[in-house]
XYZ file of C-alpha atoms in Angstrom:
416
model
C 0.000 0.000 0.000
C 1.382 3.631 -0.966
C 1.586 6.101 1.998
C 0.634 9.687 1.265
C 0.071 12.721 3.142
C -3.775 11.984 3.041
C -3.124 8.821 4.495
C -0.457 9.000 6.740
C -1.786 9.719 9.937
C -4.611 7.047 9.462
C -2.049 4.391 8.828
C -0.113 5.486 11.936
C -3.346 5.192 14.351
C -4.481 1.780 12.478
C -0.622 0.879 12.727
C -0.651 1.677 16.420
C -3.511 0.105 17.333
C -2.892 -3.390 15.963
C 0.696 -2.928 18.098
C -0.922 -2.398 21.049
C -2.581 -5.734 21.062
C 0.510 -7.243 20.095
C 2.978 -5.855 22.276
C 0.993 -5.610 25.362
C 2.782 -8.887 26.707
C 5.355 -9.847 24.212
C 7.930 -7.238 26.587
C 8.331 -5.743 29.032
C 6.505 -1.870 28.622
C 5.250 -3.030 25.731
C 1.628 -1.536 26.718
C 3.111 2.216 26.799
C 4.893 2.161 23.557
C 1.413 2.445 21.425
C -0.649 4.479 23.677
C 2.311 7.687 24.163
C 2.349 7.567 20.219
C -1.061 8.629 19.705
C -0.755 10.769 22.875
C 1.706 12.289 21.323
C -0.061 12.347 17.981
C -3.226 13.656 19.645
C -1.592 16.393 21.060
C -0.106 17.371 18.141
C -3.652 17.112 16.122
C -4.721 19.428 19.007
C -2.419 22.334 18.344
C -2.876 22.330 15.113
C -6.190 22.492 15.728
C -6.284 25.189 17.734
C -4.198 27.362 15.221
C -6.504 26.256 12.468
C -9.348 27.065 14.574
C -10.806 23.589 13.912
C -14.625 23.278 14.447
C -14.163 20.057 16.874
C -18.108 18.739 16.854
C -18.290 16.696 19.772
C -21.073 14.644 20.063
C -22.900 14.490 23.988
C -21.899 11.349 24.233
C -17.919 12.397 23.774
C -18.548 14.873 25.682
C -20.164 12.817 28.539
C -16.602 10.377 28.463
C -14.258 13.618 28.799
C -16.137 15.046 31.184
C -16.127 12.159 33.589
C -12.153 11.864 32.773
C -11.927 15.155 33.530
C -13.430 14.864 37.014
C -11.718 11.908 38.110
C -8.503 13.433 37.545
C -9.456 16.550 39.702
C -11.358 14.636 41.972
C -6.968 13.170 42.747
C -5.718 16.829 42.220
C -8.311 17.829 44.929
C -7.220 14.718 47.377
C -3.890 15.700 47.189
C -4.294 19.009 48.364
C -6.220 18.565 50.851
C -4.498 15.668 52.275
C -0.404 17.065 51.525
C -0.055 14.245 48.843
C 3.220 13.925 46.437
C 2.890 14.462 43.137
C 3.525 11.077 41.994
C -0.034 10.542 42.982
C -1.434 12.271 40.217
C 0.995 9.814 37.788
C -1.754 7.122 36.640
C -4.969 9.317 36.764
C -2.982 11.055 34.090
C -3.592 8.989 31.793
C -6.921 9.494 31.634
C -6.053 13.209 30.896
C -3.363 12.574 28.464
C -5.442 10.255 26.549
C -7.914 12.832 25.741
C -6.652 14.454 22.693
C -5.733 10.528 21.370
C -9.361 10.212 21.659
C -10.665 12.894 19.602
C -7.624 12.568 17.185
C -8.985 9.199 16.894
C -12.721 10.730 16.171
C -11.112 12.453 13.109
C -9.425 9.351 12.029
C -10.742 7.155 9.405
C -10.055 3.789 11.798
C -9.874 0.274 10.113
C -12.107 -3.077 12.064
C -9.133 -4.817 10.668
C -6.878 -3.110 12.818
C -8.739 -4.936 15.249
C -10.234 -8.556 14.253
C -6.855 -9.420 13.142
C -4.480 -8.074 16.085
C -6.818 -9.094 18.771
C -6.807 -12.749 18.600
C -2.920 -13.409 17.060
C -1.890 -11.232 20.444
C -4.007 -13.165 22.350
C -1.950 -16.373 20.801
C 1.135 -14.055 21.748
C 0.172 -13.888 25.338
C -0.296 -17.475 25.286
C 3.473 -18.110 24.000
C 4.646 -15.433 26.558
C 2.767 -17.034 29.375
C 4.304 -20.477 28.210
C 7.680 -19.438 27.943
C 8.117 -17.706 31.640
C 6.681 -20.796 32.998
C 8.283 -23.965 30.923
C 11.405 -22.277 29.684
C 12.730 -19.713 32.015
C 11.215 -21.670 34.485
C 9.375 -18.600 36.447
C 7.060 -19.497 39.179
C 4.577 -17.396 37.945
C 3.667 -16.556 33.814
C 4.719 -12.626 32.884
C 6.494 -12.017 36.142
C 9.884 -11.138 34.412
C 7.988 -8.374 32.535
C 5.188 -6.949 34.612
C 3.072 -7.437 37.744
C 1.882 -10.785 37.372
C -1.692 -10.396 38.602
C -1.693 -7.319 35.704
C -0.410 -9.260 33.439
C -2.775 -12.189 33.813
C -6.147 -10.426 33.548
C -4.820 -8.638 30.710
C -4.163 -11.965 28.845
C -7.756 -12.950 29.950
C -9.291 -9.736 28.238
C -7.288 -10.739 24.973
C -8.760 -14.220 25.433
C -12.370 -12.817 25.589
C -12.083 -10.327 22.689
C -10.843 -13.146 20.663
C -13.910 -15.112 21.233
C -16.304 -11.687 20.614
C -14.263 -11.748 17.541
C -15.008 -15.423 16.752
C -19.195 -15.114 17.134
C -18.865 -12.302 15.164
C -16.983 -13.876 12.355
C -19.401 -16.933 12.729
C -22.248 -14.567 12.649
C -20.963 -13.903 9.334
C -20.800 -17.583 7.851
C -16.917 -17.362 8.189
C -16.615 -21.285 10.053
C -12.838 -21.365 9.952
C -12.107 -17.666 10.683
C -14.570 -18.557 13.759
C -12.388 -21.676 14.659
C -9.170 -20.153 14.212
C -10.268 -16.734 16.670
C -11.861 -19.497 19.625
C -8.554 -21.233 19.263
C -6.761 -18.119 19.878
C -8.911 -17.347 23.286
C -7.265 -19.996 24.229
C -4.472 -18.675 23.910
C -5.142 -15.637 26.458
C -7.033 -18.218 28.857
C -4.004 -20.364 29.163
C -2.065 -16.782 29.884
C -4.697 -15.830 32.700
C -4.198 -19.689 34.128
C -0.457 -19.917 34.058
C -0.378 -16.016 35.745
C -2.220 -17.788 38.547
C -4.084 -14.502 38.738
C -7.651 -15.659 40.423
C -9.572 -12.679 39.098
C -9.302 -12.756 35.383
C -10.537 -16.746 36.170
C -14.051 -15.406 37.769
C -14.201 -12.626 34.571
C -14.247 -15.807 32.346
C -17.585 -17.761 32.931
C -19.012 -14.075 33.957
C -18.154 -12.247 30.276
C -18.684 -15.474 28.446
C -22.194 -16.169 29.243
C -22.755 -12.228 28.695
C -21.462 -13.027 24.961
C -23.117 -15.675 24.735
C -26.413 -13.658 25.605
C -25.770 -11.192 23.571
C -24.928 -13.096 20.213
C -27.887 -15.743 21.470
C -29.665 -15.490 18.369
C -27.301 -16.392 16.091
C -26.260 -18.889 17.624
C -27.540 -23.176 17.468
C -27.846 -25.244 20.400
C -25.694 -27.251 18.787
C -22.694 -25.003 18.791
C -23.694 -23.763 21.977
C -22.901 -26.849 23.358
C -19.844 -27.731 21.535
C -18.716 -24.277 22.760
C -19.263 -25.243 26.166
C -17.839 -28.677 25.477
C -14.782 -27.397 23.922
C -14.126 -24.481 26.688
C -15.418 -27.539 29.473
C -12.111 -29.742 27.984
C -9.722 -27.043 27.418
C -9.644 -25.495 30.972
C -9.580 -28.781 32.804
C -6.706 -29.866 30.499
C -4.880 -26.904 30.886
C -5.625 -27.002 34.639
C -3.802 -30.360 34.393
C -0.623 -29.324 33.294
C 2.277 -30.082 35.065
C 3.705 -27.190 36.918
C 0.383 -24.950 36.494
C -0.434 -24.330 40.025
C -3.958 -24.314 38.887
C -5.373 -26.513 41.845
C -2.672 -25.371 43.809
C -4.047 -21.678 43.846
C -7.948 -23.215 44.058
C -7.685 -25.748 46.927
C -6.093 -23.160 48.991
C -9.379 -20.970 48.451
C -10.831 -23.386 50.579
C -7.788 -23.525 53.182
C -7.461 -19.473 53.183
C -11.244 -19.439 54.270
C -11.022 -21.745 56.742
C -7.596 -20.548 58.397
C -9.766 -17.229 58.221
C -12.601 -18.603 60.357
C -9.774 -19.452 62.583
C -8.798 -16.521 63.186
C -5.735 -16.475 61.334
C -5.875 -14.058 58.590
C -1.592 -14.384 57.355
C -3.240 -16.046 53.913
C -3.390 -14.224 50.389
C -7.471 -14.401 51.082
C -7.140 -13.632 54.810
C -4.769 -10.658 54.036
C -7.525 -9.229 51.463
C -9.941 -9.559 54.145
C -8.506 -7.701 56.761
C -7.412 -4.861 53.876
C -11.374 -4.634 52.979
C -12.197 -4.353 56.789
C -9.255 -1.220 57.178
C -10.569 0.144 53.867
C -14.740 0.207 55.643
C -13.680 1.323 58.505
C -11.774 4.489 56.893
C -14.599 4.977 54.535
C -16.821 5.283 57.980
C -14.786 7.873 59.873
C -13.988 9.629 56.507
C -16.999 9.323 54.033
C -16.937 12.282 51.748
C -13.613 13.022 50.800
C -11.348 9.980 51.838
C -8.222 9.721 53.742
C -5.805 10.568 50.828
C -3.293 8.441 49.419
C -0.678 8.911 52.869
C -3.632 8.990 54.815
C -4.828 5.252 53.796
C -1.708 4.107 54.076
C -0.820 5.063 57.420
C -4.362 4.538 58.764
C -3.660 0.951 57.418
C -0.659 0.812 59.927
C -2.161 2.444 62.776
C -5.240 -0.218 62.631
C -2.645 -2.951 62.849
C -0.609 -1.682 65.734
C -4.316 -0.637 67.520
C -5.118 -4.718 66.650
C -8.226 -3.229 64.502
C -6.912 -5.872 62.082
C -5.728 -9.425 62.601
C -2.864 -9.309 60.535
C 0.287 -6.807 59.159
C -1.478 -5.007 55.983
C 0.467 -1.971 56.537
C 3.192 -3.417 54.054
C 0.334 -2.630 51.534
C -0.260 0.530 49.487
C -3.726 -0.387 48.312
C -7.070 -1.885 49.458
C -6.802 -4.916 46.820
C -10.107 -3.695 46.081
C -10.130 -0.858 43.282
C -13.638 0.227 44.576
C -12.833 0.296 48.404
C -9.771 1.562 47.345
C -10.935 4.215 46.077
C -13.975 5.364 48.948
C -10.886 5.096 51.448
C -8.606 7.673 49.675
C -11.023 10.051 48.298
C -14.413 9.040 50.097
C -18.107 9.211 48.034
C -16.731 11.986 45.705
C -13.945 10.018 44.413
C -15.787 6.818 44.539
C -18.624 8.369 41.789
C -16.004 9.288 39.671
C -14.016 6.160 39.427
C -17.593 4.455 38.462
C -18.132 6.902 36.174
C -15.319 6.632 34.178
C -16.629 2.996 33.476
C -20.684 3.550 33.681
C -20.440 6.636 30.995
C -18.374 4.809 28.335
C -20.640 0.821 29.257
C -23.628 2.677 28.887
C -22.655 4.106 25.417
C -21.768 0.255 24.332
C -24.528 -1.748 25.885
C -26.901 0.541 23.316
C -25.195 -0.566 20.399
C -25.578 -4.394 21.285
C -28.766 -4.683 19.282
C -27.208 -2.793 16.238
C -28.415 -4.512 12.930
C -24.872 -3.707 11.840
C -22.415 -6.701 12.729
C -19.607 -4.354 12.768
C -21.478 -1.920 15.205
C -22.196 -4.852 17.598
C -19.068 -6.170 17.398
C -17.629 -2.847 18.691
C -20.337 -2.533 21.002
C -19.643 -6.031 22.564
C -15.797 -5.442 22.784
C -16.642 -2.774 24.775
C -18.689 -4.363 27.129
C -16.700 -7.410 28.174
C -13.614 -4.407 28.230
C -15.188 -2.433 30.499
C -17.263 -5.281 32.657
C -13.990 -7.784 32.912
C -12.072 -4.904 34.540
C -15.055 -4.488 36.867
C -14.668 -7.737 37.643
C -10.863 -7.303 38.187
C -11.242 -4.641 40.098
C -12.882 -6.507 42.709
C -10.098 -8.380 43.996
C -6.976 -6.545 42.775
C -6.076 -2.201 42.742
C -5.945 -2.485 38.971
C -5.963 1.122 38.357
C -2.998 1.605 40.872
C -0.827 0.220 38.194
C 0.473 2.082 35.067
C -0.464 -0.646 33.266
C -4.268 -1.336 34.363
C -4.822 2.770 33.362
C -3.151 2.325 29.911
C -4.702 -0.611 29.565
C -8.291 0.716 30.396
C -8.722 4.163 29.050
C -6.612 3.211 25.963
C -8.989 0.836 24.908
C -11.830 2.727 26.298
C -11.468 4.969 23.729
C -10.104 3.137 20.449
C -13.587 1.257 21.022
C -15.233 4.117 21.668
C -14.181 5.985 18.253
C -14.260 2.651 16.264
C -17.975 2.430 17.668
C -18.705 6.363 16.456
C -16.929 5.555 12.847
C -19.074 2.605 12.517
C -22.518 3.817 13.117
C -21.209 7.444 11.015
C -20.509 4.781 7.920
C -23.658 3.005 8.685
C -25.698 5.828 8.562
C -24.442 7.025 4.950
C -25.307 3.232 3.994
């Protein structure tokens, strides 16, 4: 394909997002390589906008998305003054800012679905490799420890997994059998990621956000390959569970021991610890509902309830709830907790009405914004995934490219 001016900068966003997707977990900051290009390139669209006086035409709905990124990034400016925070706190929430101009850049930007149903699934096989690698050949305990936090790194394979199957109904909603086979096999490929990470959230996202795809592509699909689906997925995971070396029943039989050395009264287990962190993270949320403790605040209110024996066990080694939500009431009480759920109720409301599209391309958007924004819900429930550079990239990055893939899509439909 020639390159010309015309076309340059809508190769170089369709070019960045299929790298994204592939370098996510291939090294290590491979997720920030992508996103600070079109940063970069959004900012730059910006000025020049601005000197060309550029009539922007933001739709409600955009506007909606930056306003609630807008307001969670005060809502941290706002904690940190009041509270004497370091700067360094306002480091991830950036993102969110930063990301802005990328977004409507991307608005402007003639994007390509291929960009998309291609990359997905081959860097969900990627992850796959990646995740097998650490653990068979370097001989890691844990899958994508050498290149980022593990727990990050293995609900990040599981959303690759689950956009590759998306992908898959959508290709078999469109008669395309082997394309279909070839994108379930590659879900695999982030599953197996999630399962060798040993990272228990992205494993309770899986049977959630399948059955939600399964709902939503329900009339397209046969009972027949329902069940095989089922069937195939019922094999796969139990063989892969299997595996020498896996940890897989390892990390769920001790569950079962973590609950009932809890009951015990001995919270010193990776469920026990959790515990006592969402019992800290209540009680600060009680003596400080409206605007939190701060970042310091939490922290050393964490300590103080463990030398005052509030808490059975040392969590004041720990710099976050393990609960994103919790997290979040604790540091920058009610006000900071609406925020955080807007920035994921604003852009999953905007999705879910595109599920019934009679476009496949719309829906297809639509749904990979759904199980985006609901799997990290679901992450967020037993892991600070927005307290990591990587679980903000991750989320607003793809927040948006959705987003503006969703607003190209139903644009083109309409001229149709």
């Amino acid at each position: 394909m020639k390159i010309s001016k015309q076309n340059l900068f809508p190769f170089l966003a369709n070019l960045s997002i299929s790298f994204f997707f592939l370098s996510v977990l291939a090294f290590k900051g491979g997720h920030n390589i992508a996103p600070v290009f079109l940063i970069l390139l959004g900012l730059g669209y910006g000025i020049y906008g601005i000197i060309k006086k550029f009539k922007w035409e933001l739709s409600k709905e955009d506007k909606w998305l930056i306003y609630s990124y807008i307001f969670y990034f005060t809502v941290f400016v706002l904690s940190l003054l009041m509270n004497e925070g370091k700067g360094r706190e306002l480091d991830n929430p950036s993102r969110a800012i930063l990301l802005i101009p990328a977004f409507i850049f991307l608005l402007r930007t003639p994007l390509k679905l291929c960009a998309l149903i291609y990359a997905i699934p081959l860097g969900a096989v990627i992850a796959g490799f990646v995740a097998f690698y650490d653990k068979f050949i370097l001989q890691s305990p844990i899958a994508y420890a050498p290149r980022t936090m593990q727990i990050q790194g293995g609900d990040i394979a599981m959303s690759l997994g689950l956009f590759s199957f998306a992908i898959g109904l959508y290709f078999w909603q469109k008669s395309h059998k082997k394309i279909t086979a070839l994108c379930i096999f590659a879900s695999f490929g982030g599953i197996l990621g999630s399962i060798l990470s040993t990272a228990r959230g992205g494993w309770v996202a899986l049977p959630v956000v399948l059955v939600v795809m399964l709902w939503i592509y329900r009339r397209s699909l046969s009972k027949s390959f329902f069940l095989s689906l089922v069937g195939i997925f019922t094999v796969v995971v139990v063989g892969v569970s299997q595996m020498p070396n896996s940890r897989v029943m390892e990390r769920l039989s001790l569950i079962q021991y973590d609950i009932a050395r809890y009951e015990q009264n001995n919270a010193n287990t990776s469920l026990g610890l959790r515990f006592e962190m969402w019992k800290s993270a209540v009680e600060m949320v009680k003596e400080k509902p409206v605007l939190g403790w701060g970042e310091k605040g939490a922290t050393e209110k964490r300590k103080q309830d463990v030398e005052m024996k509030v808490v059975a066990s040392d969590i004041g080694q720990y710099t976050h709830a393990h609960n994103q939500y919790l997290d979040d009431f604790s540091k920058r009480g009610i006000v900071g907790f609406i925020t955080f759920l807007a920035i994921l109720l604003v852009p999953l409301y905007q999705f879910k009405r595109r599920l019934n599209s009679t476009a496949l391309e719309t829906k297809l958007i639509a749904s990979l914004g759904v199980v985006h924004i609901l799997s990290v819900m679901i992450y967020c429930l037993s892991q600070g995934f927005f307290t990591h550079n990587s679980g903000n990239i991750f989320y607003f990055f793809l927040t948006i490219v959705f987003l503006a893939m969703l607003k190209q899509s139903e644009k083109q439909q309409s001229l149709e």
